[in-house]
Amino acid sequence: MARKRVAIFISGSGSNMETLIRSMAEPDHPAEPCLVLSNRSEAAGLEKARALGVATSVIDHKPFAGDRKAFEAAITEALARVSPDIICLAGFMRILTGDFVAGWEGRMLNTHPSLLPKYKGLHTHRRALEASDMVHGCSVHLVTPELDGGPVLGQARIAVKPDDTEETLAARVLAMEHKLYPAVLRSFAEGKTAKLVLT
Ligand code: GAR
């Protein structure tokens, strides 16, 4: 069967993108990367993608001055050139409109640094610490128009330590994302629907 083509959207360091691309190099992997798209030309992940031999595209949101539809039309044009089957959001820090999301519903994944449905949105590590949570983690979910609200495909848990700071927690959660996201992408591309749980 033809491998599924994956476009990865980033805004920053792209460490999740890198682990996704490296995982797809496994010879029996059901998917392959076709594009890394960033809304920031200075995103460090772009250089990593190029070094891994994956095509990149920058669609800067700033010239669109809040016109999300026009921004997304430019994204759609870039995607049309590579015909992806799946979009993986990997630290992509722009909110996509309901129309764009609807066009990709069931084919767009996101990684989020909390155990959803807890802590949708930003500052998830700070909020977990403020709530004195003993367990924290990350989730990979299907993207729906509700922010961070789509069906969860996989979760990884970590224990919160008494001396954890936002930074130490973020680092351990990120390390779990690097295990979870490739595992979920693989099983999603294979057409499996069972939820993955890593501990
Ligand atoms: C990851 O922790 C990801 O879950 C988070 O940004 C980081 C990106 O790191 N995403 C969000 O907070 C989305 N709301 P990376 O660029 O090194 O992959």
mmCIF file of C-alpha atoms and ligand atoms in Angstrom:
data_model
loop_
_atom_site.group_PDB
_atom_site.id
_atom_site.type_symbol
_atom_site.label_atom_id
_atom_site.label_comp_id
_atom_site.label_asym_id
_atom_site.label_seq_id
_atom_site.Cartn_x
_atom_site.Cartn_y
_atom_site.Cartn_z
ATOM 1 C CA MET A 1 0.000 0.000 0.000
ATOM 2 C CA ALA A 2 1.214 3.536 -0.756
ATOM 3 C CA ARG A 3 2.731 5.296 2.198
ATOM 4 C CA LYS A 4 0.689 8.117 3.677
ATOM 5 C CA ARG A 5 2.169 11.541 3.014
ATOM 6 C CA VAL A 6 2.612 13.706 6.100
ATOM 7 C CA ALA A 7 2.916 17.500 6.296
ATOM 8 C CA ILE A 8 4.224 18.774 9.631
ATOM 9 C CA PHE A 9 3.413 22.298 10.846
ATOM 10 C CA ILE A 10 5.831 23.985 13.250
ATOM 11 C CA SER A 11 6.482 27.406 14.768
ATOM 12 C CA GLY A 12 9.657 26.906 16.791
ATOM 13 C CA SER A 13 12.351 24.421 17.685
ATOM 14 C CA GLY A 14 10.677 21.531 15.911
ATOM 15 C CA SER A 15 11.941 18.775 18.195
ATOM 16 C CA ASN A 16 8.683 16.833 17.793
ATOM 17 C CA MET A 17 8.881 17.319 14.038
ATOM 18 C CA GLU A 18 12.389 15.892 14.077
ATOM 19 C CA THR A 19 11.339 12.766 15.980
ATOM 20 C CA LEU A 20 8.385 12.297 13.617
ATOM 21 C CA ILE A 21 10.638 12.556 10.552
ATOM 22 C CA ARG A 22 13.236 10.208 12.046
ATOM 23 C CA SER A 23 10.532 7.675 12.934
ATOM 24 C CA MET A 24 9.229 7.674 9.363
ATOM 25 C CA ALA A 25 12.672 6.588 8.155
ATOM 26 C CA GLU A 26 11.936 3.084 9.493
ATOM 27 C CA PRO A 27 11.748 0.914 6.365
ATOM 28 C CA ASP A 28 8.345 -0.575 7.149
ATOM 29 C CA HIS A 29 6.785 2.733 8.220
ATOM 30 C CA PRO A 30 3.341 3.385 6.726
ATOM 31 C CA ALA A 31 3.987 7.131 6.292
ATOM 32 C CA GLU A 32 6.573 9.509 4.854
ATOM 33 C CA PRO A 33 7.189 13.229 5.361
ATOM 34 C CA CYS A 34 6.334 15.439 2.379
ATOM 35 C CA LEU A 35 6.633 18.961 3.847
ATOM 36 C CA VAL A 36 7.545 20.944 6.938
ATOM 37 C CA LEU A 37 5.610 24.194 7.025
ATOM 38 C CA SER A 38 6.368 27.026 9.437
ATOM 39 C CA ASN A 39 4.603 30.318 10.084
ATOM 40 C CA ARG A 40 7.927 31.764 11.297
ATOM 41 C CA SER A 41 10.915 32.077 8.972
ATOM 42 C CA GLU A 42 13.271 32.034 11.975
ATOM 43 C CA ALA A 43 11.909 28.754 13.388
ATOM 44 C CA ALA A 44 14.926 26.604 14.249
ATOM 45 C CA GLY A 45 13.040 23.531 13.097
ATOM 46 C CA LEU A 46 13.292 24.623 9.453
ATOM 47 C CA GLU A 47 17.049 24.032 9.404
ATOM 48 C CA LYS A 48 16.567 20.631 11.059
ATOM 49 C CA ALA A 49 14.004 19.665 8.416
ATOM 50 C CA ARG A 50 16.313 20.715 5.590
ATOM 51 C CA ALA A 51 19.173 18.742 7.153
ATOM 52 C CA LEU A 52 16.881 15.709 7.171
ATOM 53 C CA GLY A 53 16.146 16.229 3.478
ATOM 54 C CA VAL A 54 12.519 17.266 3.857
ATOM 55 C CA ALA A 55 11.033 20.114 1.808
ATOM 56 C CA THR A 56 10.136 23.236 3.778
ATOM 57 C CA SER A 57 7.749 26.099 3.273
ATOM 58 C CA VAL A 58 7.373 29.333 5.239
ATOM 59 C CA ILE A 59 3.994 31.016 5.330
ATOM 60 C CA ASP A 60 4.501 34.005 7.606
ATOM 61 C CA HIS A 61 1.216 34.947 9.264
ATOM 62 C CA LYS A 62 2.251 38.564 9.901
ATOM 63 C CA PRO A 63 1.720 40.058 6.404
ATOM 64 C CA PHE A 64 -1.855 38.708 6.533
ATOM 65 C CA ALA A 65 -2.492 41.060 9.469
ATOM 66 C CA GLY A 66 -5.119 38.950 11.149
ATOM 67 C CA ASP A 67 -6.820 37.777 7.957
ATOM 68 C CA ARG A 68 -6.826 34.107 8.932
ATOM 69 C CA LYS A 69 -8.708 33.028 5.814
ATOM 70 C CA ALA A 70 -6.055 34.533 3.536
ATOM 71 C CA PHE A 71 -3.276 33.021 5.675
ATOM 72 C CA GLU A 72 -4.926 29.617 5.413
ATOM 73 C CA ALA A 73 -5.484 30.017 1.669
ATOM 74 C CA ALA A 74 -1.710 30.411 1.344
ATOM 75 C CA ILE A 75 -1.197 27.294 3.473
ATOM 76 C CA THR A 76 -3.681 25.383 1.312
ATOM 77 C CA GLU A 77 -1.781 26.448 -1.795
ATOM 78 C CA ALA A 78 1.509 25.180 -0.330
ATOM 79 C CA LEU A 79 -0.158 21.910 0.658
ATOM 80 C CA ALA A 80 -1.664 21.456 -2.822
ATOM 81 C CA ARG A 81 1.851 21.175 -4.220
ATOM 82 C CA VAL A 82 2.700 18.156 -2.027
ATOM 83 C CA SER A 83 -0.704 16.436 -1.612
ATOM 84 C CA PRO A 84 -0.469 15.325 2.010
ATOM 85 C CA ASP A 85 -2.794 12.691 3.460
ATOM 86 C CA ILE A 86 -2.150 13.697 7.073
ATOM 87 C CA ILE A 87 -1.190 16.962 8.810
ATOM 88 C CA CYS A 88 0.744 16.774 12.076
ATOM 89 C CA LEU A 89 0.735 19.961 14.121
ATOM 90 C CA ALA A 90 3.949 19.946 16.149
ATOM 91 C CA GLY A 91 4.308 23.090 18.199
ATOM 92 C CA PHE A 92 2.368 25.111 15.611
ATOM 93 C CA MET A 93 1.301 28.144 17.607
ATOM 94 C CA ARG A 94 -1.429 29.592 15.373
ATOM 95 C CA ILE A 95 -5.095 28.838 15.850
ATOM 96 C CA LEU A 96 -6.649 27.489 12.659
ATOM 97 C CA THR A 97 -10.191 28.444 11.663
ATOM 98 C CA GLY A 98 -13.083 26.026 11.890
ATOM 99 C CA ASP A 99 -13.313 25.961 8.105
ATOM 100 C CA PHE A 100 -9.696 24.926 7.658
ATOM 101 C CA VAL A 101 -9.953 22.333 10.419
ATOM 102 C CA ALA A 102 -13.200 20.964 8.971
ATOM 103 C CA GLY A 103 -11.442 20.391 5.663
ATOM 104 C CA TRP A 104 -8.887 18.203 7.431
ATOM 105 C CA GLU A 105 -11.061 16.654 10.116
ATOM 106 C CA GLY A 106 -10.019 13.080 10.829
ATOM 107 C CA ARG A 107 -6.685 13.695 9.079
ATOM 108 C CA MET A 108 -5.015 16.291 11.326
ATOM 109 C CA LEU A 109 -3.185 15.431 14.573
ATOM 110 C CA ASN A 110 -1.764 17.646 17.312
ATOM 111 C CA THR A 111 0.499 17.114 20.297
ATOM 112 C CA HIS A 112 -0.409 18.999 23.443
ATOM 113 C CA PRO A 113 1.625 19.219 26.664
ATOM 114 C CA SER A 114 -1.037 18.162 29.163
ATOM 115 C CA LEU A 115 -3.288 15.245 29.964
ATOM 116 C CA LEU A 116 -6.310 16.458 28.038
ATOM 117 C CA PRO A 117 -9.044 17.370 28.777
ATOM 118 C CA LYS A 118 -7.016 19.069 31.522
ATOM 119 C CA TYR A 119 -5.253 22.312 30.654
ATOM 120 C CA LYS A 120 -6.280 23.175 27.135
ATOM 121 C CA GLY A 121 -4.446 26.200 25.765
ATOM 122 C CA LEU A 122 -1.195 27.669 27.083
ATOM 123 C CA HIS A 123 0.985 27.465 30.230
ATOM 124 C CA THR A 124 0.061 23.854 30.892
ATOM 125 C CA HIS A 125 3.082 23.084 33.100
ATOM 126 C CA ARG A 126 2.524 26.144 35.275
ATOM 127 C CA ARG A 127 -1.132 25.226 35.685
ATOM 128 C CA ALA A 128 -0.300 21.626 36.632
ATOM 129 C CA LEU A 129 2.142 22.901 39.290
ATOM 130 C CA GLU A 130 -0.333 25.487 40.596
ATOM 131 C CA ALA A 131 -2.944 22.743 40.960
ATOM 132 C CA SER A 132 -0.405 20.547 42.848
ATOM 133 C CA ASP A 133 -1.012 17.757 40.362
ATOM 134 C CA MET A 134 0.987 14.627 41.099
ATOM 135 C CA VAL A 135 0.645 13.359 37.547
ATOM 136 C CA HIS A 136 1.133 15.351 34.365
ATOM 137 C CA GLY A 137 1.871 14.448 30.770
ATOM 138 C CA CYS A 138 1.019 14.944 27.137
ATOM 139 C CA SER A 139 -1.671 14.001 24.659
ATOM 140 C CA VAL A 140 -1.888 13.462 20.929
ATOM 141 C CA HIS A 141 -5.352 14.143 19.596
ATOM 142 C CA LEU A 142 -7.312 14.613 16.429
ATOM 143 C CA VAL A 143 -7.866 18.282 15.698
ATOM 144 C CA THR A 144 -11.445 19.526 15.729
ATOM 145 C CA PRO A 145 -12.715 23.120 15.736
ATOM 146 C CA GLU A 146 -12.706 23.134 19.557
ATOM 147 C CA LEU A 147 -9.202 24.167 20.689
ATOM 148 C CA ASP A 148 -7.359 21.101 22.065
ATOM 149 C CA GLY A 149 -10.751 19.395 22.268
ATOM 150 C CA GLY A 150 -10.636 16.600 19.664
ATOM 151 C CA PRO A 151 -10.629 12.854 20.370
ATOM 152 C CA VAL A 152 -7.495 11.760 22.227
ATOM 153 C CA LEU A 153 -5.473 9.115 20.360
ATOM 154 C CA GLY A 154 -2.718 8.674 22.899
ATOM 155 C CA GLN A 155 -1.403 9.904 26.242
ATOM 156 C CA ALA A 156 1.816 9.616 28.209
ATOM 157 C CA ARG A 157 2.008 10.265 31.937
ATOM 158 C CA ILE A 158 4.849 11.434 34.136
ATOM 159 C CA ALA A 159 5.067 11.841 37.908
ATOM 160 C CA VAL A 160 5.435 15.427 39.129
ATOM 161 C CA LYS A 161 8.356 15.712 41.567
ATOM 162 C CA PRO A 162 8.208 17.965 44.652
ATOM 163 C CA ASP A 163 11.042 20.154 43.360
ATOM 164 C CA ASP A 164 9.785 20.420 39.778
ATOM 165 C CA THR A 165 9.719 23.825 38.096
ATOM 166 C CA GLU A 166 7.924 24.756 34.894
ATOM 167 C CA GLU A 167 11.187 24.165 33.052
ATOM 168 C CA THR A 168 12.012 20.735 34.498
ATOM 169 C CA LEU A 169 8.443 19.592 33.968
ATOM 170 C CA ALA A 170 8.385 20.902 30.397
ATOM 171 C CA ALA A 171 11.601 19.023 29.603
ATOM 172 C CA ARG A 172 10.291 15.688 30.916
ATOM 173 C CA VAL A 173 6.934 16.125 29.160
ATOM 174 C CA LEU A 174 8.706 16.993 25.895
ATOM 175 C CA ALA A 175 10.784 13.806 26.181
ATOM 176 C CA MET A 176 7.525 11.841 26.488
ATOM 177 C CA GLU A 177 6.032 13.648 23.489
ATOM 178 C CA HIS A 178 9.021 12.425 21.504
ATOM 179 C CA LYS A 179 7.969 8.842 22.293
ATOM 180 C CA LEU A 180 4.226 9.300 22.091
ATOM 181 C CA TYR A 181 3.800 11.292 18.881
ATOM 182 C CA PRO A 182 5.748 8.905 16.603
ATOM 183 C CA ALA A 183 3.932 5.924 18.151
ATOM 184 C CA VAL A 184 0.526 7.520 17.584
ATOM 185 C CA LEU A 185 1.373 8.644 14.049
ATOM 186 C CA ARG A 186 2.453 5.139 13.159
ATOM 187 C CA SER A 187 -0.680 3.484 14.474
ATOM 188 C CA PHE A 188 -2.903 6.228 12.981
ATOM 189 C CA ALA A 189 -1.277 5.778 9.555
ATOM 190 C CA GLU A 190 -1.886 2.032 9.896
ATOM 191 C CA GLY A 191 -5.578 2.794 10.409
ATOM 192 C CA LYS A 192 -5.662 1.659 14.043
ATOM 193 C CA THR A 193 -8.007 3.466 16.400
ATOM 194 C CA ALA A 194 -7.165 2.058 19.854
ATOM 195 C CA LYS A 195 -5.897 4.710 22.265
ATOM 196 C CA LEU A 196 -2.193 4.424 23.118
ATOM 197 C CA VAL A 197 -1.113 4.904 26.709
ATOM 198 C CA LEU A 198 2.573 5.274 27.589
ATOM 199 C CA THR A 199 3.915 5.517 31.135
HETATM 200 C C1 GAR B 1 5.564 20.887 22.523
HETATM 201 O O1 GAR B 1 5.684 20.678 23.906
HETATM 202 C C2 GAR B 1 4.114 20.931 22.102
HETATM 203 O O2 GAR B 1 3.285 20.056 22.816
HETATM 204 C C3 GAR B 1 3.750 22.339 22.429
HETATM 205 O O3 GAR B 1 4.861 23.095 22.001
HETATM 206 C C4 GAR B 1 6.040 22.298 22.131
HETATM 207 C C5 GAR B 1 6.758 22.320 20.809
HETATM 208 O O4 GAR B 1 8.049 21.834 20.913
HETATM 209 N N1 GAR B 1 2.548 22.722 21.754
HETATM 210 C C6 GAR B 1 1.641 23.514 22.275
HETATM 211 O O5 GAR B 1 1.735 24.030 23.355
HETATM 212 C C7 GAR B 1 0.439 23.749 21.366
HETATM 213 N N2 GAR B 1 -0.558 24.475 22.065
HETATM 214 P P1 GAR B 1 8.882 21.485 19.611
HETATM 215 O O6 GAR B 1 8.806 22.690 18.671
HETATM 216 O O7 GAR B 1 10.290 21.280 20.112
HETATM 217 O O8 GAR B 1 8.298 20.258 18.996
#
